[in-house]
Short mmCIF file of C-alpha atoms and ligand atoms in Angstrom, two decimals:
data_model
loop_
_atom_site.label_atom_id
_atom_site.label_comp_id
_atom_site.label_asym_id
_atom_site.label_seq_id
_atom_site.Cartn_x
_atom_site.Cartn_y
_atom_site.Cartn_z
CA MET A 13 29.40 -4.66 -22.20
CA ILE A 14 26.46 -7.11 -22.06
CA SER A 15 26.26 -10.11 -24.37
CA ARG A 16 24.06 -10.03 -27.49
CA ILE A 17 21.28 -12.60 -26.91
CA ILE A 18 18.66 -11.52 -29.33
CA LYS A 19 18.75 -12.74 -32.73
CA ASP A 20 19.91 -10.32 -35.40
CA GLU A 21 17.04 -11.42 -37.58
CA ASN A 22 14.54 -10.59 -34.90
CA VAL A 23 16.23 -7.18 -34.34
CA ARG A 24 16.05 -6.39 -38.05
CA ARG A 25 12.40 -7.36 -38.49
CA LEU A 26 11.38 -5.51 -35.31
CA ALA A 27 13.13 -2.33 -36.48
CA ARG A 28 11.37 -2.69 -39.86
CA MET A 29 7.96 -3.19 -38.13
CA LEU A 30 8.42 -0.21 -35.93
CA ASP A 31 9.34 2.05 -38.84
CA GLU A 32 6.15 1.05 -40.60
CA ALA A 33 3.91 1.41 -37.58
CA GLN A 34 2.22 4.47 -36.21
CA ARG A 35 -0.41 3.15 -33.96
CA VAL A 36 1.16 0.91 -31.42
CA VAL A 37 -0.48 -1.12 -28.59
CA THR A 38 1.05 -3.07 -25.79
CA VAL A 39 -0.71 -5.94 -23.91
CA CYS A 40 0.43 -7.75 -20.90
CA HIS A 41 -0.99 -10.70 -18.83
CA MET A 42 -4.06 -10.47 -16.56
CA GLY A 43 -3.44 -9.62 -12.92
CA PRO A 44 -0.56 -7.38 -14.05
CA ASP A 45 2.52 -7.31 -11.81
CA GLY A 46 5.28 -4.91 -11.66
CA ASP A 47 7.06 -6.61 -14.55
CA ALA A 48 4.00 -6.54 -16.78
CA VAL A 49 3.09 -2.94 -15.95
CA GLY A 50 6.74 -1.68 -15.88
CA SER A 51 7.59 -3.21 -19.31
CA SER A 52 4.42 -1.93 -20.90
CA LEU A 53 4.83 1.65 -19.60
CA ALA A 54 8.51 1.90 -20.41
CA LEU A 55 8.13 0.73 -23.99
CA ALA A 56 5.07 3.03 -24.51
CA HIS A 57 7.14 5.82 -23.10
CA VAL A 58 10.14 5.30 -25.39
CA LEU A 59 7.87 4.86 -28.43
CA ASP A 60 5.92 7.98 -27.53
CA ARG A 61 9.19 9.86 -27.61
CA LEU A 62 9.73 8.58 -31.07
CA GLY A 63 6.35 10.16 -32.20
CA LYS A 64 4.29 6.96 -32.19
CA ASP A 65 0.60 6.77 -30.86
CA VAL A 66 0.92 4.23 -28.14
CA ARG A 67 -1.59 2.84 -25.83
CA CYS A 68 -0.98 0.27 -22.98
CA ILE A 69 -3.85 -2.29 -22.49
CA ILE A 70 -4.08 -4.30 -19.21
CA PRO A 71 -6.55 -7.13 -19.31
CA ASP A 72 -7.67 -6.32 -15.73
CA ALA A 73 -6.83 -3.98 -12.96
CA THR A 74 -3.49 -3.89 -11.20
CA SER A 75 -2.92 -3.02 -7.72
CA SER A 76 -3.26 0.55 -6.40
CA LEU A 77 0.42 0.62 -5.55
CA LEU A 78 1.51 -0.12 -9.05
CA MET A 79 -0.88 2.34 -10.32
CA ARG A 80 1.43 5.08 -8.70
CA LEU A 81 4.15 4.14 -11.26
CA PRO A 82 4.71 7.12 -13.63
CA GLU A 83 2.11 7.15 -16.34
CA ALA A 84 0.33 4.09 -14.97
CA LYS A 85 -3.03 5.97 -14.99
CA GLU A 86 -2.81 6.28 -18.81
CA MET A 87 -3.23 2.43 -19.08
CA VAL A 88 -6.46 1.23 -20.56
CA ASP A 89 -8.13 -1.39 -18.26
CA ALA A 90 -9.94 -3.78 -20.47
CA CYS A 91 -12.34 -4.78 -17.80
CA ARG A 92 -13.47 -1.32 -17.28
CA HIS A 93 -13.30 -0.33 -21.10
CA PRO A 94 -13.75 -3.62 -23.01
CA ASP A 95 -14.91 -1.96 -26.18
CA PHE A 96 -12.20 0.68 -26.31
CA ALA A 97 -9.51 -2.11 -25.63
CA ARG A 98 -10.82 -4.14 -28.46
CA THR A 99 -10.93 -1.15 -30.91
CA LEU A 100 -7.37 -0.40 -30.01
CA LEU A 101 -6.36 -3.98 -30.84
CA ARG A 102 -8.26 -3.93 -34.04
CA ASP A 103 -6.96 -0.72 -35.30
CA ALA A 104 -3.34 -1.01 -34.21
CA ASP A 105 -0.38 -1.15 -36.71
CA LEU A 106 1.82 -3.22 -34.28
CA ILE A 107 1.05 -4.94 -31.09
CA PHE A 108 3.70 -5.88 -28.40
CA CYS A 109 2.76 -8.80 -26.18
CA LEU A 110 4.74 -8.22 -22.96
CA ASP A 111 5.51 -10.65 -20.05
CA PHE A 112 3.32 -13.46 -21.42
CA ASN A 113 3.71 -16.03 -23.95
CA ASP A 114 0.33 -17.52 -24.45
CA PRO A 115 -2.96 -15.84 -25.68
CA ALA A 116 -4.91 -17.46 -22.81
CA ARG A 117 -3.01 -15.29 -20.38
CA VAL A 118 -4.84 -12.14 -21.53
CA ASP A 119 -8.15 -13.67 -20.57
CA ARG A 120 -11.11 -12.06 -22.30
CA LEU A 121 -8.94 -10.06 -24.75
CA LYS A 122 -7.73 -13.40 -26.28
CA ASP A 123 -10.09 -13.32 -29.30
CA ALA A 124 -9.47 -9.72 -29.95
CA LEU A 125 -5.73 -10.13 -29.75
CA LEU A 126 -5.76 -13.16 -32.12
CA ALA A 127 -8.10 -11.47 -34.52
CA ALA A 128 -6.10 -8.31 -34.74
CA LYS A 129 -4.43 -7.96 -38.09
CA ALA A 130 -1.34 -6.17 -36.85
CA PRO A 131 1.81 -8.11 -36.50
CA LYS A 132 2.58 -9.20 -33.04
CA VAL A 133 5.81 -9.04 -31.15
CA MET A 134 6.26 -11.24 -28.06
CA ILE A 135 8.81 -10.08 -25.55
CA ASP A 136 8.69 -12.45 -22.60
CA HIS A 137 10.65 -14.61 -20.21
CA HIS A 138 8.35 -17.49 -19.40
CA GLU A 139 9.02 -21.10 -20.34
CA ASN A 140 7.38 -22.81 -23.34
CA PRO A 141 6.21 -19.85 -25.56
CA SER A 142 3.28 -20.72 -27.91
CA ASP A 143 3.60 -19.83 -31.56
CA PHE A 144 1.18 -16.90 -32.03
CA ALA A 145 3.43 -13.82 -32.63
CA SER A 146 5.19 -12.65 -35.85
CA VAL A 147 8.34 -12.06 -33.91
CA THR A 148 9.05 -14.04 -30.74
CA ILE A 149 11.75 -12.75 -28.41
CA SER A 150 11.45 -15.35 -25.63
CA HIS A 151 14.31 -15.66 -23.05
CA PRO A 152 13.23 -17.67 -19.89
CA GLU A 153 16.82 -17.17 -18.65
CA MET A 154 16.17 -13.53 -18.22
CA ALA A 155 15.11 -12.70 -14.65
CA ALA A 156 12.35 -10.13 -15.82
CA THR A 157 10.65 -9.04 -19.15
CA CYS A 158 11.86 -5.43 -18.15
CA TYR A 159 15.47 -6.80 -18.20
CA LEU A 160 14.89 -8.38 -21.62
CA LEU A 161 13.32 -5.20 -23.02
CA PHE A 162 16.21 -3.25 -21.98
CA ARG A 163 18.42 -5.50 -24.19
CA VAL A 164 15.74 -5.09 -27.05
CA LEU A 165 15.87 -1.27 -26.87
CA CYS A 166 19.62 -1.50 -26.66
CA ARG A 167 19.72 -3.54 -29.90
CA LEU A 168 17.26 -1.12 -31.51
CA GLU A 169 19.54 1.75 -30.64
CA LEU A 170 16.91 3.43 -28.60
CA LEU A 171 18.76 3.91 -25.42
CA PRO A 172 18.96 7.69 -26.14
CA GLU A 173 15.17 7.80 -25.82
CA LEU A 174 15.51 6.09 -22.31
CA ASP A 175 14.98 8.98 -19.81
CA ALA A 176 14.52 8.72 -16.01
CA THR A 177 10.80 7.83 -16.37
CA ALA A 178 11.41 4.90 -18.60
CA ALA A 179 14.42 3.74 -16.64
CA THR A 180 12.27 3.78 -13.37
CA GLN A 181 9.46 1.81 -15.17
CA LEU A 182 12.07 -0.80 -16.29
CA LEU A 183 13.65 -1.02 -12.90
CA ALA A 184 10.26 -1.59 -11.24
CA GLY A 185 9.84 -4.78 -13.29
CA ILE A 186 13.36 -5.99 -12.39
CA LEU A 187 12.94 -5.36 -8.80
CA THR A 188 9.43 -7.02 -8.73
CA ASP A 189 10.54 -10.31 -10.45
CA THR A 190 13.65 -10.60 -8.42
CA GLY A 191 12.02 -9.58 -4.89
CA GLY A 192 14.28 -6.46 -4.87
CA LEU A 193 17.33 -8.39 -6.37
CA SER A 194 17.01 -11.01 -3.63
CA TYR A 195 16.16 -14.25 -5.75
CA ASN A 196 16.74 -15.17 -9.44
CA SER A 197 19.17 -12.47 -9.66
CA SER A 198 22.64 -14.02 -9.81
CA ASP A 199 23.32 -13.18 -13.39
CA PRO A 200 26.02 -10.59 -13.26
CA GLU A 201 24.90 -8.77 -16.36
CA LEU A 202 21.60 -8.07 -14.52
CA TYR A 203 23.71 -5.50 -12.47
CA VAL A 204 25.22 -3.95 -15.57
CA VAL A 205 21.75 -3.23 -16.70
CA VAL A 206 20.67 -2.03 -13.32
CA ALA A 207 23.66 0.34 -13.23
CA GLU A 208 22.71 1.65 -16.67
CA LEU A 209 19.21 2.23 -15.52
CA LEU A 210 20.40 4.21 -12.46
CA ARG A 211 22.70 6.16 -14.72
CA HIS A 212 19.61 7.05 -16.82
CA GLY A 213 18.03 8.30 -13.73
CA ALA A 214 15.88 5.50 -12.32
CA ASP A 215 14.40 6.28 -8.92
CA LYS A 216 15.44 3.36 -6.95
CA PRO A 217 14.51 4.63 -3.39
CA MET A 218 10.90 5.56 -4.67
CA LEU A 219 10.73 2.13 -6.15
CA TYR A 220 11.86 0.20 -2.99
CA LYS A 221 9.44 2.28 -0.84
CA LEU A 222 6.53 1.62 -3.20
CA LEU A 223 7.08 -1.92 -4.02
CA PHE A 224 8.48 -3.33 -0.61
CA ASN A 225 7.70 -0.98 2.11
CA THR A 226 4.28 0.40 1.50
CA VAL A 227 1.10 -1.44 2.75
CA SER A 228 -2.18 -0.44 3.80
CA GLU A 229 -3.44 -0.99 7.23
CA ASN A 230 -6.07 -3.48 5.90
CA SER A 231 -3.44 -5.39 3.96
CA MET A 232 -1.06 -5.55 6.93
CA ARG A 233 -3.88 -6.88 9.19
CA LEU A 234 -5.03 -9.29 6.57
CA ASN A 235 -1.56 -10.81 6.02
CA ALA A 236 -1.01 -11.09 9.75
CA TYR A 237 -4.32 -12.82 10.25
CA ALA A 238 -3.49 -15.16 7.38
CA VAL A 239 -0.05 -16.06 8.78
CA ASP A 240 -1.32 -16.37 12.42
CA ARG A 241 -4.60 -18.23 11.88
CA LYS A 242 -4.51 -19.77 8.37
CA MET A 243 -1.03 -20.98 7.65
CA GLU A 244 -0.65 -24.68 7.73
CA VAL A 245 2.96 -25.89 7.88
CA HIS A 246 3.61 -29.44 6.79
CA HIS A 247 7.12 -29.75 8.13
CA ASP A 248 7.33 -33.40 7.09
CA MET A 249 6.31 -32.46 3.52
CA GLY A 250 8.53 -29.29 3.11
CA ALA A 251 5.27 -27.55 2.29
CA ALA A 252 2.99 -24.68 3.65
CA LEU A 253 -0.39 -23.80 2.56
CA ILE A 254 -2.51 -20.53 3.16
CA ALA A 255 -6.08 -20.36 2.00
CA LEU A 256 -8.48 -17.24 2.27
CA SER A 257 -12.05 -17.28 1.64
CA ARG A 258 -14.09 -14.53 0.25
CA ALA A 259 -15.57 -13.85 3.55
CA GLU A 260 -12.18 -13.54 5.17
CA LEU A 261 -10.86 -11.28 2.36
CA ASN A 262 -14.03 -9.01 2.72
CA ARG A 263 -13.57 -8.78 6.38
CA TYR A 264 -10.33 -7.20 5.76
CA HIS A 265 -11.75 -4.98 2.74
CA TYR A 266 -9.36 -6.85 0.38
CA SER A 267 -8.36 -4.94 -2.73
CA LYS A 268 -6.11 -6.22 -5.61
CA GLY A 269 -2.43 -6.63 -4.47
CA ASP A 270 -3.23 -6.78 -0.76
CA THR A 271 -1.85 -10.45 -0.59
CA GLU A 272 0.88 -10.01 -3.22
CA SER A 273 3.79 -11.27 -1.07
CA LEU A 274 1.94 -13.50 1.39
CA VAL A 275 2.78 -16.75 -0.52
CA ASN A 276 6.55 -15.94 -0.05
CA LYS A 277 6.28 -15.73 3.74
CA PRO A 278 6.35 -19.45 4.72
CA LEU A 279 9.56 -19.93 2.68
CA ALA A 280 11.32 -18.18 5.53
CA ILE A 281 10.65 -21.16 7.90
CA PRO A 282 13.56 -23.58 7.82
CA GLY A 283 12.56 -26.86 6.03
CA VAL A 284 9.73 -25.24 4.01
CA VAL A 285 10.73 -25.85 0.27
CA TYR A 286 7.54 -24.69 -1.31
CA SER A 287 4.46 -22.67 -0.34
CA CYS A 288 1.05 -22.49 -1.81
CA PHE A 289 -1.50 -19.58 -1.32
CA LEU A 290 -5.18 -20.15 -2.46
CA ARG A 291 -7.49 -17.13 -2.78
CA GLU A 292 -11.26 -17.51 -3.37
CA GLU A 293 -12.22 -15.44 -6.36
CA GLU A 294 -15.71 -14.95 -7.68
CA HIS A 295 -15.72 -17.87 -10.21
CA TYR A 296 -12.60 -19.83 -9.34
CA ILE A 297 -9.78 -20.36 -6.75
CA LYS A 298 -6.65 -18.44 -7.66
CA VAL A 299 -3.53 -20.56 -7.01
CA SER A 300 -0.11 -19.06 -6.31
CA MET A 301 2.98 -21.20 -5.53
CA ARG A 302 6.50 -20.29 -4.62
CA SER A 303 9.64 -22.49 -3.91
CA GLN A 304 13.21 -22.41 -3.43
CA GLY A 305 16.08 -24.36 -4.94
CA ASP A 306 15.13 -26.69 -7.94
CA PHE A 307 11.61 -27.44 -6.75
CA PRO A 308 9.47 -26.80 -9.81
CA VAL A 309 6.22 -25.11 -8.85
CA ASN A 310 5.59 -24.29 -12.50
CA GLU A 311 5.48 -28.02 -13.34
CA ILE A 312 2.91 -28.65 -10.51
CA CYS A 313 0.88 -25.52 -11.56
CA ALA A 314 0.84 -26.69 -15.14
CA ALA A 315 0.01 -30.32 -14.36
CA HIS A 316 -2.80 -29.84 -11.73
CA PHE A 317 -3.98 -26.14 -11.84
CA GLY A 318 -4.04 -25.22 -15.51
CA GLY A 319 -1.36 -22.71 -15.19
CA GLY A 320 2.48 -22.33 -15.18
CA GLY A 321 5.14 -19.68 -14.60
CA HIS A 322 8.68 -19.98 -13.40
CA LEU A 323 10.52 -22.76 -11.57
CA ASN A 324 10.20 -20.76 -8.25
CA ALA A 325 7.18 -18.62 -8.88
CA ALA A 326 4.01 -19.97 -10.65
CA GLY A 327 0.27 -19.82 -10.47
CA GLY A 328 -2.86 -21.30 -11.89
CA GLN A 329 -6.59 -21.63 -11.13
CA PHE A 330 -8.86 -24.34 -9.50
CA GLN A 331 -12.55 -24.86 -10.31
CA GLY A 332 -14.45 -25.85 -7.25
CA THR A 333 -14.67 -24.86 -3.58
CA LEU A 334 -11.80 -23.44 -1.57
CA GLU A 335 -11.87 -26.60 0.64
CA GLU A 336 -11.66 -28.85 -2.42
CA ALA A 337 -8.66 -26.67 -3.58
CA CYS A 338 -7.02 -27.19 -0.19
CA ASP A 339 -7.69 -30.97 -0.51
CA ALA A 340 -6.25 -31.09 -3.93
CA PHE A 341 -3.01 -29.30 -2.76
CA ARG A 342 -2.72 -31.55 0.30
CA ALA A 343 -3.22 -34.71 -1.86
CA LEU A 344 -0.21 -33.64 -3.94
CA MET A 345 2.13 -33.21 -1.04
CA ASN A 346 3.17 -36.85 -0.79
CA GLU A 347 3.81 -37.29 -4.44
CA ASN A 348 5.77 -33.97 -4.55
CA LYS A 349 7.81 -35.13 -1.59
CA LYS A 350 8.85 -38.39 -3.31
CA LYS A 351 9.41 -36.83 -6.70
CA TYR A 352 11.29 -33.60 -5.83
CA ILE A 353 12.37 -33.63 -2.17
CA ASP A 354 13.33 -37.13 -1.13
CA LYS A 355 15.39 -37.86 -4.28
CA LYS A 356 18.06 -35.45 -3.05
P1 5GP B 428 1.38 -15.12 -9.05
O1 5GP B 428 1.40 -16.20 -8.16
O2 5GP B 428 2.15 -13.88 -8.62
O3 5GP B 428 0.14 -14.82 -9.77
O4 5GP B 428 2.21 -15.60 -10.37
C1 5GP B 428 3.49 -15.99 -10.39
C2 5GP B 428 4.04 -16.35 -11.68
O5 5GP B 428 3.32 -17.49 -12.35
C3 5GP B 428 4.17 -15.16 -12.64
O6 5GP B 428 5.22 -15.34 -13.41
C4 5GP B 428 2.84 -15.47 -13.59
O7 5GP B 428 3.16 -15.04 -14.74
C5 5GP B 428 2.66 -16.95 -13.49
N1 5GP B 428 1.32 -17.35 -13.36
C6 5GP B 428 0.43 -17.01 -12.56
N2 5GP B 428 -0.89 -17.46 -12.72
C7 5GP B 428 -0.69 -18.14 -14.01
C8 5GP B 428 -1.67 -18.93 -14.70
O8 5GP B 428 -2.89 -18.98 -14.55
N3 5GP B 428 -1.13 -19.46 -15.93
C9 5GP B 428 0.17 -19.25 -16.18
N4 5GP B 428 0.61 -19.92 -17.43
N5 5GP B 428 1.08 -18.68 -15.48
C10 5GP B 428 0.64 -18.05 -14.46
MN1 MN B 429 7.85 -11.13 -15.42
#
């Protein structure tokens, strides 16, 4: 029904590790999105049904909306409970690394993750995995970690444990990473998996409402302000930039997730090929980029902002002031135009 993409050897090793493990921990990347949270929760749910002691660790808080996913409140936020998170990693028999492929992506948990004695299993869909896990299941061609995780569960013959809760959690990740099946979603087999999740009881209407049609009044006003007052559209460069300072964020009582889809908005303007959003955090500037077609924002984020991601969705960080970050982005526009846009 769907092709077998995961190496037999990895399936066998993973099955053996699961047999031998009782205390299982999942970890995902910092700033957990729907795919990171969805894959963590779904795997934990299925393994819990198998009788394992499972805990999900998130390196820092996720959005209040994602906290409404089933069982999300059971996750351990390592920012709020650093010692507990480290103890869980230290005492685990098996650690799943979900939706990231480099230890740097778990931020302050990096040392505890690398020091943990338990074997690590990476299940991820980002490019260029680093070699830190005992089992690496890395498939950048998969639209979401949740999509890949479904395939892993299928190969482990664990689909009988996939109830409506786990199916909903997996679908949350697929919908998040494809913008509700709008981009990066032309793989026909993705729909076979979505159909299977629906058959298992995934609550699609709830997810669409939660992920795409729920917004706080503050967030709605902040996004409207950002687009109206702060968006620079460089038509001749095929680029757009939005930057928000702490003061502006505070004015709208910003909370995590409030600007989640802002970076996508300029892409709707004809001629805008890529978009950059800069958000002033306490100690750095958070960089988010999105693009369409084959414009590689992951290359730009890796080369200039110490980050990475996917071809059309990437991020990174900038050390300096917000204005310096804006200048750094503007300075790249000419080069980007020559390298990626004009050559067509
Ligand atoms: P976002 O802009 O929503 O934070 O991230 C978009 C994509 O880029 C996600 O797939 C995320 O994993 C990746 N990404 C975001 N920030 C970073 C970063 O600092 N480093 C790396 N390697 N990837 C990032
Ligand atoms: Mn993902």
